Structure formats: C-alpha cells, structure tokens
mmCIF file of C-alpha atoms and ligand atoms in Angstrom:
data_model
loop_
_atom_site.group_PDB
_atom_site.id
_atom_site.type_symbol
_atom_site.label_atom_id
_atom_site.label_comp_id
_atom_site.label_asym_id
_atom_site.label_seq_id
_atom_site.Cartn_x
_atom_site.Cartn_y
_atom_site.Cartn_z
ATOM 1 C CA UNK U 113 76.181 83.109 208.486
ATOM 2 C CA UNK U 114 79.032 81.111 210.023
ATOM 3 C CA UNK U 115 82.507 82.221 209.035
ATOM 4 C CA UNK U 116 84.415 79.422 207.389
ATOM 5 C CA UNK U 117 87.994 78.864 208.445
ATOM 6 C CA UNK U 118 90.840 76.968 206.869
ATOM 7 C CA UNK U 119 90.708 74.504 209.784
ATOM 8 C CA UNK U 120 87.039 73.718 209.070
ATOM 9 C CA UNK U 121 87.979 72.836 205.539
ATOM 10 C CA UNK U 122 91.047 70.809 206.454
ATOM 11 C CA UNK U 123 89.185 68.775 209.053
ATOM 12 C CA UNK U 124 86.553 67.777 206.489
ATOM 13 C CA UNK U 125 89.174 67.018 203.855
ATOM 14 C CA UNK U 126 91.114 64.817 206.288
ATOM 15 C CA UNK U 127 88.168 62.421 206.210
ATOM 16 C CA UNK U 128 88.581 61.865 202.453
ATOM 17 C CA UNK U 129 90.900 59.083 201.396
ATOM 18 C CA UNK U 130 93.695 59.785 198.926
ATOM 19 C CA UNK U 131 94.023 57.470 195.923
ATOM 20 C CA UNK U 132 96.288 54.418 196.090
ATOM 21 C CA UNK U 133 95.921 54.004 199.872
ATOM 22 C CA UNK U 134 98.104 57.028 200.596
ATOM 23 C CA UNK U 135 96.164 58.116 203.692
ATOM 24 C CA UNK U 136 93.858 61.111 203.363
ATOM 25 C CA UNK U 137 94.006 63.882 200.765
ATOM 26 C CA UNK U 138 95.555 66.304 203.284
ATOM 27 C CA UNK U 139 98.206 63.966 204.707
ATOM 28 C CA UNK U 140 99.098 62.883 201.156
ATOM 29 C CA UNK U 141 99.885 66.544 200.402
ATOM 30 C CA UNK U 142 97.319 66.824 197.638
ATOM 31 C CA UNK U 143 95.575 69.957 198.940
ATOM 32 C CA UNK U 144 97.113 73.392 198.427
ATOM 33 C CA UNK U 145 96.330 77.086 197.971
ATOM 34 C CA UNK U 146 93.182 77.223 200.074
ATOM 35 C CA UNK U 147 91.507 80.591 199.580
ATOM 36 C CA UNK U 148 88.329 81.685 201.326
ATOM 37 C CA UNK U 149 86.300 84.661 200.133
ATOM 38 C CA UNK U 150 83.070 84.968 202.093
ATOM 39 C CA UNK U 151 81.170 81.751 201.437
ATOM 40 C CA UNK U 152 83.360 80.802 198.487
ATOM 41 C CA UNK U 153 86.139 78.312 199.058
ATOM 42 C CA UNK U 154 88.788 77.617 196.457
ATOM 43 C CA UNK U 155 91.727 75.276 196.544
ATOM 44 C CA UNK U 156 93.830 73.004 194.413
ATOM 45 C CA UNK U 157 94.119 69.219 194.337
ATOM 46 C CA UNK U 158 97.369 67.952 192.925
ATOM 47 C CA UNK U 159 97.290 65.142 190.427
ATOM 48 C CA UNK U 160 99.462 63.772 187.668
ATOM 49 C CA UNK U 161 98.434 64.011 184.014
ATOM 50 C CA UNK U 162 97.784 60.275 183.709
ATOM 51 C CA UNK U 163 95.415 60.373 186.703
ATOM 52 C CA UNK U 164 93.357 63.400 185.695
ATOM 53 C CA UNK U 165 90.389 61.258 184.740
ATOM 54 C CA UNK U 166 90.167 59.289 187.989
ATOM 55 C CA UNK U 167 90.913 62.423 190.004
ATOM 56 C CA UNK U 168 87.890 64.087 188.436
ATOM 57 C CA UNK U 169 85.652 61.799 190.534
ATOM 58 C CA UNK U 170 87.658 62.648 193.636
ATOM 59 C CA UNK U 171 87.404 66.340 192.810
ATOM 60 C CA UNK U 172 83.621 66.015 192.677
ATOM 61 C CA UNK U 173 83.543 64.193 196.047
ATOM 62 C CA UNK U 174 85.826 66.757 197.655
ATOM 63 C CA UNK U 175 83.752 69.629 196.315
ATOM 64 C CA UNK U 176 80.584 68.039 197.687
ATOM 65 C CA UNK U 177 82.134 67.481 201.114
ATOM 66 C CA UNK U 178 83.262 71.105 201.309
ATOM 67 C CA UNK U 179 79.831 72.326 200.232
ATOM 68 C CA UNK U 180 78.455 70.454 203.231
ATOM 69 C CA UNK U 181 80.347 72.743 205.652
ATOM 70 C CA UNK U 182 78.108 75.356 207.281
ATOM 71 C CA UNK U 183 78.742 78.755 205.719
ATOM 72 C CA UNK U 184 80.128 77.440 202.410
ATOM 73 C CA UNK U 185 77.922 78.251 199.455
ATOM 74 C CA UNK U 186 80.406 77.769 196.658
ATOM 75 C CA UNK U 187 83.363 75.393 196.341
ATOM 76 C CA UNK U 188 85.811 75.582 193.474
ATOM 77 C CA UNK U 189 88.370 72.822 193.401
ATOM 78 C CA UNK U 190 90.978 72.831 190.656
ATOM 79 C CA UNK U 191 93.030 69.849 189.655
ATOM 80 C CA UNK U 192 96.590 71.026 189.201
ATOM 81 C CA UNK U 193 98.775 68.560 187.456
ATOM 82 C CA UNK U 194 102.435 68.028 188.000
ATOM 83 C CA UNK U 195 103.933 67.626 184.605
ATOM 84 C CA UNK U 196 105.278 64.220 183.710
ATOM 85 C CA UNK U 197 107.473 64.105 180.635
ATOM 86 C CA UNK U 198 106.142 61.975 177.791
ATOM 87 C CA UNK U 199 107.709 58.523 177.899
ATOM 88 C CA UNK U 200 110.276 58.074 175.164
ATOM 89 C CA UNK U 201 108.914 55.867 172.420
ATOM 90 C CA UNK U 202 105.357 56.424 173.631
ATOM 91 C CA UNK U 203 103.980 59.454 171.849
ATOM 92 C CA UNK U 204 101.167 61.079 173.776
ATOM 93 C CA UNK U 205 97.762 60.781 172.188
ATOM 94 C CA UNK U 206 96.941 64.060 170.447
ATOM 95 C CA UNK U 207 94.346 65.946 172.430
ATOM 96 C CA UNK U 208 92.171 66.284 169.330
ATOM 97 C CA UNK U 209 91.388 62.582 169.556
ATOM 98 C CA UNK U 210 90.241 62.703 173.159
ATOM 99 C CA UNK U 211 87.033 64.728 172.801
ATOM 100 C CA UNK U 212 86.366 67.892 174.747
ATOM 101 C CA UNK U 213 84.391 66.421 177.627
ATOM 102 C CA UNK U 214 81.992 69.387 177.368
ATOM 103 C CA UNK U 215 78.582 68.202 176.167
ATOM 104 C CA UNK U 216 77.717 69.601 172.754
ATOM 105 C CA UNK U 217 81.156 71.121 172.063
ATOM 106 C CA UNK U 218 83.130 69.387 169.332
ATOM 107 C CA UNK U 219 86.424 71.283 169.410
ATOM 108 C CA UNK U 220 88.118 73.628 171.833
ATOM 109 C CA UNK U 221 90.811 75.871 170.432
ATOM 110 C CA UNK U 222 93.005 78.335 172.308
ATOM 111 C CA UNK U 223 93.986 81.732 170.955
ATOM 112 C CA UNK U 224 97.226 82.649 172.691
ATOM 113 C CA UNK U 225 100.030 85.183 172.546
ATOM 114 C CA UNK U 226 103.458 85.457 174.083
ATOM 115 C CA UNK U 227 102.598 88.850 175.559
ATOM 116 C CA UNK U 228 99.724 91.275 176.001
ATOM 117 C CA UNK U 229 98.552 93.954 173.608
ATOM 118 C CA UNK U 230 99.243 92.135 170.346
ATOM 119 C CA UNK U 231 95.555 91.866 169.432
ATOM 120 C CA UNK U 232 94.923 88.371 170.769
ATOM 121 C CA UNK U 233 91.356 89.093 171.914
ATOM 122 C CA UNK U 234 90.506 91.009 168.749
ATOM 123 C CA UNK U 235 91.766 88.070 166.713
ATOM 124 C CA UNK U 236 89.880 85.555 168.882
ATOM 125 C CA UNK U 237 86.590 87.401 168.377
ATOM 126 C CA UNK U 238 86.995 87.941 164.642
ATOM 127 C CA UNK U 239 88.179 84.371 164.164
ATOM 128 C CA UNK U 240 85.071 83.146 166.010
ATOM 129 C CA UNK U 241 82.894 85.302 163.762
ATOM 130 C CA UNK U 242 84.820 84.126 160.707
ATOM 131 C CA UNK U 243 84.022 80.544 161.704
ATOM 132 C CA UNK U 244 80.340 81.487 162.032
ATOM 133 C CA UNK U 245 80.370 82.871 158.524
ATOM 134 C CA UNK U 246 81.484 79.443 157.292
ATOM 135 C CA UNK U 247 78.208 78.059 158.618
ATOM 136 C CA UNK U 248 79.651 76.711 161.873
ATOM 137 C CA UNK U 249 78.184 76.992 165.343
ATOM 138 C CA UNK U 250 80.650 78.804 167.565
ATOM 139 C CA UNK U 251 81.136 79.655 171.242
ATOM 140 C CA UNK U 252 83.709 81.917 172.886
ATOM 141 C CA UNK U 253 85.132 81.501 176.374
ATOM 142 C CA UNK U 254 87.091 84.422 177.772
ATOM 143 C CA UNK U 255 89.895 82.849 179.785
ATOM 144 C CA UNK U 256 91.825 86.109 180.010
ATOM 145 C CA UNK U 257 90.950 86.588 183.666
ATOM 146 C CA UNK U 258 93.573 89.316 184.065
ATOM 147 C CA UNK U 259 91.897 91.546 181.493
ATOM 148 C CA UNK U 260 88.630 90.079 180.261
ATOM 149 C CA UNK U 261 87.895 92.153 177.153
ATOM 150 C CA UNK U 262 85.545 89.763 175.355
ATOM 151 C CA UNK U 263 82.333 91.340 176.792
ATOM 152 C CA UNK U 264 83.433 94.728 175.437
ATOM 153 C CA UNK U 265 84.474 93.348 172.059
ATOM 154 C CA UNK U 266 81.061 91.724 171.647
ATOM 155 C CA UNK U 267 79.272 94.777 173.050
ATOM 156 C CA UNK U 268 77.773 92.649 175.832
ATOM 157 C CA UNK U 269 76.873 93.898 179.296
ATOM 158 C CA UNK U 270 74.832 92.541 182.191
ATOM 159 C CA UNK U 271 75.018 89.261 184.033
ATOM 160 C CA UNK U 272 74.362 85.765 182.710
ATOM 161 C CA UNK U 273 71.080 84.305 183.894
ATOM 162 C CA UNK U 274 70.861 81.037 185.789
ATOM 163 C CA UNK U 275 69.712 78.275 183.473
ATOM 164 C CA UNK U 276 67.580 76.479 186.083
ATOM 165 C CA UNK U 277 65.765 77.232 189.328
ATOM 166 C CA UNK U 278 68.560 75.717 191.429
ATOM 167 C CA UNK U 279 70.986 78.227 189.888
ATOM 168 C CA UNK U 280 73.589 75.513 189.320
ATOM 169 C CA UNK U 281 74.408 76.548 185.785
ATOM 170 C CA UNK U 282 74.490 79.819 183.871
ATOM 171 C CA UNK U 283 73.180 80.593 180.428
ATOM 172 C CA UNK U 284 75.853 81.994 178.123
ATOM 173 C CA UNK U 285 75.256 85.427 176.585
ATOM 174 C CA UNK U 286 74.666 85.459 172.847
ATOM 175 C CA UNK U 287 75.741 88.020 170.240
ATOM 176 C CA UNK U 288 76.149 87.769 166.469
ATOM 177 C CA UNK U 289 75.023 84.130 166.790
ATOM 178 C CA UNK U 290 77.948 83.280 169.091
ATOM 179 C CA UNK U 291 77.549 82.034 172.659
ATOM 180 C CA UNK U 292 79.857 83.935 174.987
ATOM 181 C CA UNK U 293 80.979 83.459 178.584
ATOM 182 C CA UNK U 294 83.481 85.587 180.460
ATOM 183 C CA UNK U 295 84.613 86.183 184.015
ATOM 184 C CA UNK U 296 84.016 89.821 183.055
ATOM 185 C CA UNK U 297 80.259 89.185 183.318
ATOM 186 C CA UNK U 298 80.632 87.971 186.887
ATOM 187 C CA UNK U 299 83.226 90.289 188.414
ATOM 188 C CA UNK U 300 82.609 94.063 188.382
ATOM 189 C CA UNK U 301 85.074 95.825 186.095
ATOM 190 C CA UNK U 302 86.583 97.923 188.859
ATOM 191 C CA UNK U 303 87.168 95.024 191.273
ATOM 192 C CA UNK U 304 90.839 94.356 191.800
ATOM 193 C CA UNK U 305 91.212 90.595 191.746
ATOM 194 C CA UNK U 306 94.447 88.911 192.562
ATOM 195 C CA UNK U 307 94.433 85.670 190.687
ATOM 196 C CA UNK U 308 96.756 82.949 191.803
ATOM 197 C CA UNK U 309 97.318 79.987 189.513
ATOM 198 C CA UNK U 310 94.926 77.465 191.067
ATOM 199 C CA UNK U 311 92.219 80.110 191.357
ATOM 200 C CA UNK U 312 92.472 80.893 187.654
ATOM 201 C CA UNK U 313 92.139 77.231 186.883
ATOM 202 C CA UNK U 314 89.116 76.750 189.124
ATOM 203 C CA UNK U 315 87.388 79.880 187.835
ATOM 204 C CA UNK U 316 87.864 78.672 184.299
ATOM 205 C CA UNK U 317 86.839 75.117 185.003
ATOM 206 C CA UNK U 318 83.697 76.599 186.446
ATOM 207 C CA UNK U 319 83.016 78.871 183.476
ATOM 208 C CA UNK U 320 83.607 75.974 181.136
ATOM 209 C CA UNK U 321 81.629 73.305 182.982
ATOM 210 C CA UNK U 322 78.929 75.318 184.688
ATOM 211 C CA UNK U 323 77.684 77.122 181.631
ATOM 212 C CA UNK U 324 74.745 75.606 179.810
ATOM 213 C CA UNK U 325 76.443 75.710 176.397
ATOM 214 C CA UNK U 326 74.421 74.844 173.342
ATOM 215 C CA UNK U 327 75.879 72.839 170.512
ATOM 216 C CA UNK U 328 79.093 74.215 169.026
ATOM 217 C CA UNK U 329 81.431 72.977 166.350
ATOM 218 C CA UNK U 330 84.187 75.118 167.815
ATOM 219 C CA UNK U 331 84.710 76.908 171.101
ATOM 220 C CA UNK U 332 87.346 79.627 170.862
ATOM 221 C CA UNK U 333 89.154 80.227 174.160
ATOM 222 C CA UNK U 334 90.818 83.611 174.591
ATOM 223 C CA UNK U 335 93.807 82.704 176.769
ATOM 224 C CA UNK U 336 95.520 84.998 179.257
ATOM 225 C CA UNK U 337 98.552 86.586 177.528
ATOM 226 C CA UNK U 338 101.957 85.102 178.178
ATOM 227 C CA UNK U 339 103.455 81.702 178.689
ATOM 228 C CA UNK U 340 103.782 81.344 182.456
ATOM 229 C CA UNK U 341 102.624 78.551 184.713
ATOM 230 C CA UNK U 342 98.990 79.646 184.626
ATOM 231 C CA UNK U 343 98.886 79.450 180.844
ATOM 232 C CA UNK U 344 100.741 76.150 180.834
ATOM 233 C CA UNK U 345 98.317 74.583 183.310
ATOM 234 C CA UNK U 346 95.389 75.917 181.328
ATOM 235 C CA UNK U 347 96.754 74.514 178.093
ATOM 236 C CA UNK U 348 97.408 71.225 179.782
ATOM 237 C CA UNK U 349 94.110 70.784 181.564
ATOM 238 C CA UNK U 350 91.743 72.033 178.914
ATOM 239 C CA UNK U 351 91.106 69.349 176.308
ATOM 240 C CA UNK U 352 92.266 71.513 173.411
ATOM 241 C CA UNK U 353 92.141 70.360 169.799
ATOM 242 C CA UNK U 354 94.690 73.006 168.884
ATOM 243 C CA UNK U 355 96.057 76.496 169.408
ATOM 244 C CA UNK U 356 96.368 79.631 167.306
ATOM 245 C CA UNK U 357 99.221 81.990 168.188
ATOM 246 C CA UNK U 358 98.854 85.709 167.546
ATOM 247 C CA UNK U 359 101.985 87.755 167.066
ATOM 248 C CA UNK U 360 102.955 91.205 165.855
ATOM 249 C CA UNK U 361 105.837 91.454 163.424
ATOM 250 C CA UNK U 362 108.331 92.887 165.903
ATOM 251 C CA UNK U 363 111.184 90.602 166.682
ATOM 252 C CA UNK U 364 110.516 90.752 170.368
ATOM 253 C CA UNK U 365 106.963 89.603 169.881
ATOM 254 C CA UNK U 366 108.260 86.768 167.748
ATOM 255 C CA UNK U 367 110.530 85.630 170.512
ATOM 256 C CA UNK U 368 107.464 85.610 172.712
ATOM 257 C CA UNK U 369 105.457 83.784 170.069
ATOM 258 C CA UNK U 370 108.154 81.128 170.010
ATOM 259 C CA UNK U 371 107.689 80.680 173.752
ATOM 260 C CA UNK U 372 103.985 80.161 173.058
ATOM 261 C CA UNK U 373 104.766 77.470 170.515
ATOM 262 C CA UNK U 374 107.050 75.707 172.950
ATOM 263 C CA UNK U 375 104.444 75.856 175.654
ATOM 264 C CA UNK U 376 101.845 74.059 173.537
ATOM 265 C CA UNK U 377 104.455 71.588 172.343
ATOM 266 C CA UNK U 378 105.274 70.714 175.947
ATOM 267 C CA UNK U 379 101.670 69.743 176.635
ATOM 268 C CA UNK U 380 101.073 68.036 173.269
ATOM 269 C CA UNK U 381 98.560 70.540 171.945
ATOM 270 C CA UNK U 382 98.957 70.900 168.167
ATOM 271 C CA UNK U 383 99.636 74.455 167.029
ATOM 272 C CA UNK U 384 97.191 75.159 164.198
ATOM 273 C CA UNK U 385 99.230 78.156 163.096
ATOM 274 C CA UNK U 386 100.402 81.727 163.598
ATOM 275 C CA UNK U 387 98.443 84.886 162.732
ATOM 276 C CA UNK U 388 100.473 88.042 162.204
ATOM 277 C CA UNK U 389 98.450 90.947 163.528
ATOM 278 C CA UNK U 390 99.113 94.650 162.899
ATOM 279 C CA UNK U 391 101.167 93.341 160.041
ATOM 280 C CA UNK U 392 101.190 96.472 157.891
ATOM 281 C CA UNK U 393 99.327 99.734 157.602
ATOM 282 C CA UNK U 394 97.540 100.980 154.500
ATOM 283 C CA UNK U 395 97.297 104.761 154.512
ATOM 284 C CA UNK U 396 93.709 105.793 153.899
ATOM 285 C CA UNK U 397 94.919 109.026 152.240
ATOM 286 C CA UNK U 398 97.709 107.866 149.939
ATOM 287 C CA UNK U 399 96.721 104.194 149.683
ATOM 288 C CA UNK U 400 100.330 103.207 150.272
ATOM 289 C CA UNK U 401 101.239 100.178 152.344
ATOM 290 C CA UNK U 402 103.508 101.030 155.278
ATOM 291 C CA UNK U 403 105.341 98.264 157.042
ATOM 292 C CA UNK U 404 105.737 99.991 160.349
ATOM 293 C CA UNK U 405 107.186 97.140 162.376
ATOM 294 C CA UNK U 406 108.974 95.474 159.503
ATOM 295 C CA UNK U 407 107.073 92.758 157.786
ATOM 296 C CA UNK U 408 107.130 89.069 157.008
ATOM 297 C CA UNK U 409 108.852 88.075 160.251
ATOM 298 C CA UNK U 410 106.059 85.846 161.425
ATOM 299 C CA UNK U 411 105.712 84.125 158.046
ATOM 300 C CA UNK U 412 109.450 83.440 157.872
ATOM 301 C CA UNK U 413 109.519 82.260 161.433
ATOM 302 C CA UNK U 414 106.522 79.989 160.865
ATOM 303 C CA UNK U 415 108.208 78.482 157.809
ATOM 304 C CA UNK U 416 111.465 78.024 159.663
ATOM 305 C CA UNK U 417 109.860 76.104 162.491
ATOM 306 C CA UNK U 418 107.372 74.270 160.303
ATOM 307 C CA UNK U 419 104.174 75.776 161.716
ATOM 308 C CA UNK U 420 101.393 76.869 159.318
ATOM 309 C CA UNK U 421 101.181 80.612 158.707
ATOM 310 C CA UNK U 422 97.506 81.555 158.789
ATOM 311 C CA UNK U 423 97.651 85.114 157.516
ATOM 312 C CA UNK U 424 98.418 88.771 158.001
ATOM 313 C CA UNK U 425 95.928 91.214 159.466
ATOM 314 C CA UNK U 426 96.768 94.874 158.775
ATOM 315 C CA UNK U 427 96.843 97.551 161.406
ATOM 316 C CA UNK U 428 93.659 99.406 160.685
ATOM 317 C CA UNK U 429 91.727 102.108 162.446
ATOM 318 C CA UNK U 430 88.425 100.512 161.515
ATOM 319 C CA UNK U 431 89.445 97.237 163.175
ATOM 320 C CA UNK U 432 90.284 99.094 166.366
ATOM 321 C CA UNK U 433 87.235 101.363 166.383
ATOM 322 C CA UNK U 434 84.836 98.531 165.682
ATOM 323 C CA UNK U 435 86.510 96.186 168.169
ATOM 324 C CA UNK U 436 86.454 98.725 170.919
ATOM 325 C CA UNK U 437 82.798 99.625 170.296
ATOM 326 C CA UNK U 438 81.577 96.040 170.339
ATOM 327 C CA UNK U 439 80.951 95.801 166.595
ATOM 328 C CA UNK U 440 83.740 93.555 165.355
ATOM 329 C CA UNK U 441 84.531 93.902 161.645
ATOM 330 C CA UNK U 442 84.003 90.228 160.843
ATOM 331 C CA UNK U 443 80.338 90.594 161.898
ATOM 332 C CA UNK U 444 79.496 94.171 160.996
ATOM 333 C CA UNK U 445 81.526 94.701 157.814
ATOM 334 C CA UNK U 446 81.368 91.288 156.161
ATOM 335 C CA UNK U 447 82.344 92.726 152.778
ATOM 336 C CA UNK U 448 85.502 94.437 154.008
ATOM 337 C CA UNK U 449 89.021 93.234 153.318
ATOM 338 C CA UNK U 450 89.517 92.585 157.037
ATOM 339 C CA UNK U 451 86.457 90.378 157.305
ATOM 340 C CA UNK U 452 87.717 88.410 154.292
ATOM 341 C CA UNK U 453 91.136 88.023 155.913
ATOM 342 C CA UNK U 454 89.619 86.746 159.154
ATOM 343 C CA UNK U 455 87.367 84.388 157.169
ATOM 344 C CA UNK U 456 90.433 83.051 155.454
ATOM 345 C CA UNK U 457 92.125 82.404 158.806
ATOM 346 C CA UNK U 458 88.900 80.747 160.015
ATOM 347 C CA UNK U 459 88.774 78.542 156.919
ATOM 348 C CA UNK U 460 92.296 77.276 157.555
ATOM 349 C CA UNK U 461 91.584 76.689 161.235
ATOM 350 C CA UNK U 462 88.473 74.678 160.428
ATOM 351 C CA UNK U 463 90.303 72.741 157.736
ATOM 352 C CA UNK U 464 92.901 71.806 160.304
ATOM 353 C CA UNK U 465 90.280 70.770 162.874
ATOM 354 C CA UNK U 466 88.043 68.858 160.528
ATOM 355 C CA UNK U 467 90.687 67.322 158.323
ATOM 356 C CA UNK U 468 89.766 69.543 155.380
ATOM 357 C CA UNK U 469 85.977 69.352 155.504
ATOM 358 C CA UNK U 470 84.335 72.743 155.129
ATOM 359 C CA UNK U 471 80.915 73.419 156.595
ATOM 360 C CA UNK U 472 79.995 75.445 153.584
ATOM 361 C CA UNK U 473 82.063 75.544 150.384
ATOM 362 C CA UNK U 474 83.917 78.789 149.756
ATOM 363 C CA UNK U 475 81.932 80.989 147.336
ATOM 364 C CA UNK U 476 83.129 80.894 143.776
ATOM 365 C CA UNK U 477 84.457 84.275 142.719
ATOM 366 C CA UNK U 478 82.972 85.286 139.370
ATOM 367 C CA UNK U 479 84.559 88.209 137.559
ATOM 368 C CA UNK U 480 81.900 90.206 135.758
ATOM 369 C CA UNK U 481 82.136 90.571 131.996
ATOM 370 C CA UNK U 482 84.147 87.373 131.446
HETATM 371 P P1 ADP R 220 95.389 91.568 173.519
HETATM 372 O O1 ADP R 220 94.221 90.651 173.678
HETATM 373 O O2 ADP R 220 96.568 90.910 172.847
HETATM 374 O O3 ADP R 220 95.779 92.296 174.754
HETATM 375 P P2 ADP R 220 93.553 93.310 172.083
HETATM 376 O O4 ADP R 220 92.851 92.414 171.140
HETATM 377 O O5 ADP R 220 92.832 93.729 173.318
HETATM 378 O O6 ADP R 220 94.973 92.713 172.477
HETATM 379 O O7 ADP R 220 94.043 94.567 171.248
HETATM 380 C C1 ADP R 220 94.751 95.645 171.840
HETATM 381 C C2 ADP R 220 94.324 96.927 171.141
HETATM 382 O O8 ADP R 220 94.758 96.893 169.778
HETATM 383 C C3 ADP R 220 92.817 97.141 171.099
HETATM 384 O O9 ADP R 220 92.533 98.508 171.257
HETATM 385 C C4 ADP R 220 92.422 96.680 169.699
HETATM 386 O O10 ADP R 220 91.268 97.339 169.192
HETATM 387 C C5 ADP R 220 93.657 97.058 168.887
HETATM 388 N N1 ADP R 220 93.877 96.192 167.716
HETATM 389 C C6 ADP R 220 93.979 94.845 167.685
HETATM 390 N N2 ADP R 220 94.201 94.401 166.428
HETATM 391 C C7 ADP R 220 94.209 95.510 165.627
HETATM 392 C C8 ADP R 220 94.378 95.731 164.208
HETATM 393 N N3 ADP R 220 94.593 94.727 163.366
HETATM 394 N N4 ADP R 220 94.309 97.017 163.770
HETATM 395 C C9 ADP R 220 94.105 98.040 164.640
HETATM 396 N N5 ADP R 220 93.954 97.903 165.948
HETATM 397 C C10 ADP R 220 94.001 96.661 166.461
#
C-alpha cells in the first residue's frame, strides 16, 4: 500500500476552497495538527463557534477528499473552535434547546471532574444505571481516552461489530440494558497512545457519530479528568444538555471542582449539579460513620455558588469491588443503600433534563404495620 505523506494531504486540501472567499483551506490557515498513522489520517479544521454548523459540511467534504488519496483508509477531521466570547446583551442559547444532533439520542450529559481518581467513571456508570432504573433508555460514551475504564466497569470485553457490510458504523456493546461505546474497545489496553487535543476530538466525534446508537433518553459521557483545553473543546463541541461534576470532599478537589464549573460556564453548558463521592465511610464492624476527608464541603460549596447538590456517595468497599469487577452496585445490588443513592442522583438529573417529568413515578414507601 502507498505510504501517505503530509504533502499528499496538503496538496489535496489546497484544492478545497475556504469559506468566505478566503482562498483554500490550507492558505487560510484552517488546517493544523496533521497526524498520519498507517492509513489513518487525522487533522484539525479551525472554525469559530458561530460557524460550526456550516463548517460541518466542509468537514465532510474535506474528509471525503482525503479518503480519495491512495493509501488512506480512514480520515478523521476534527473541527476545533476558537472561542468567541458571548456578546454582551446577547445570552447564548442554552445547549439543551439545540438538540443533540445524534439520531435517536435526546440528551447528552457530561460527567466531569477537576482531577483524576475521584470516582468520576464509577459515578458515570452508576448514574447511567440509576437512570435505567427510572425506566429510561440510556447510553454511555467513554470519552476518557487517557484511561478508558468504562469497559471494565461494565465487565465488557471484545470489539464492537460493524453494523453493516460496508463497515462504516459500529454497533455499541450492551450490558445491563445500557448501550456502551469506548475507545477502550478499539485500542488494545497496553498500547501507549499519545493523544493530542485535535486527535481526542476526532476520535470522540467518530465514536459519537459512527456508532449505530439505538434510541436513548440520555447519553452519559464520561469525560477525561481535568479542565484543560481538551476538556474545554469537548464540552464546547459536544451538544451537551448539562454536566454533572464529581468531587471528593477534600478542599483541593473542591478547588478543582470549581474549575470544572467555570469550564462549563465558559461554554454555556448548564451544570446540573455536584455529586460528592467518597463522602464518608461507614465501618462495617462498628457501624460508625467516619468522615475521613472532612465532610459537607461539596454541599456548602454548591450552596455558596448556587449549583444544585445532587448527593453524597459514601466510600464503600462494596462499591469499589463491584465497580472493579464489572458488576456495578446500581445494577447488581438494586436494594442496597448505594443503589438508592445513585437512583436519587439519577432522579434529580432527569428532573433537571426533563423539566421535572419522571419516566416512572418514584415508588411510594409503605411502612409495614401502619
Ligand atoms: P476516576 O474516573 O475519577 O478516575 P474511578 O471511577 O475510576 O475514578 O474510581 C477510582 C477508584 O476508586 C476505583 O478503584 C473505584 O472502584 C474506586 N471508587 C470510586 N468511587 C468509590 C466509592 N464511592 N467507594 C469506594 N471506592 C470507590
């Protein structure tokens, strides 16, 4: 097979006109970060937020042109937006009113954290399962390309199958009634991948758009941890209805959580609320509640900044064991306290997305003997 070079790509791209009569896409400076891996070509096309829609057509044309080059079998082109501040007096339209653009998916929500290791993925999975238990159809997209743990948390292995003979789209994996897609299914676990910003965006655009998703009321997106440029671009370019921030009670984590809030604010994504994870520890021997990292910080912080507080999830061995063995508590121990706590978070998230409409009314609690 012919080896593709950067020059091959640039010479094809130079034949494609840039918008607004600005010459071609290369001379207009719209093309950057070209990466070639075998027959796969990835690069970024710069746009501005107000032009994302019209640039989508250009992106398609550019992708097609690159696919026409001998030796290219995959082209991933990411639109990277330069941020334009919202015009004063012209509030940006909330993303929740724009639709997701993914057929069959009603709402996309991000689960994010200011830093790694706070239980973001565990929360994303149990929140997704909590939403299922409310009678909703749910999908999960693992956007944590740096450490895709969603396959493990769902106990899923193997590769997604192509959904048609042409192999253009993939079927999501399904577990516990949830459709799941992750870069972890496509890249071997021991492969060291260096992800640069535009590559992350194009990989995710591909996972999102080239998966044959079924219908879903909510798609939960497990974001990469942190609040850097990659996360900001992701938050900006994914048509999110809202975001859930996961934090531990430590002060430091709260500072990070605050960065997460600011990030979503910057790109006009409503923050649905904060979940405090590893909030306290109940000793299985003495039954006493230990507040190892201090307690209540996230709730106070949420109140102070006027963001809903969605709940406290205790630090619990069962949560960890079940998460790490692919049997998340919300699915496998529906009667446990933890499952109830996640369901409660899910209920609030859905109330926020749907304007208070529940898919299935909460069960009435009847106390025996009364
Ligand atoms: P992140 O996505 O923020 O990196 P993970 O969800 O992967 O974090 O969680 C990190 C580790 O902490 C995992 O081993 C997970 O099982 C564990 N963990 C997460 N939440 C809890 C909890 N509430 N109780 C006990 N262990 C937890």
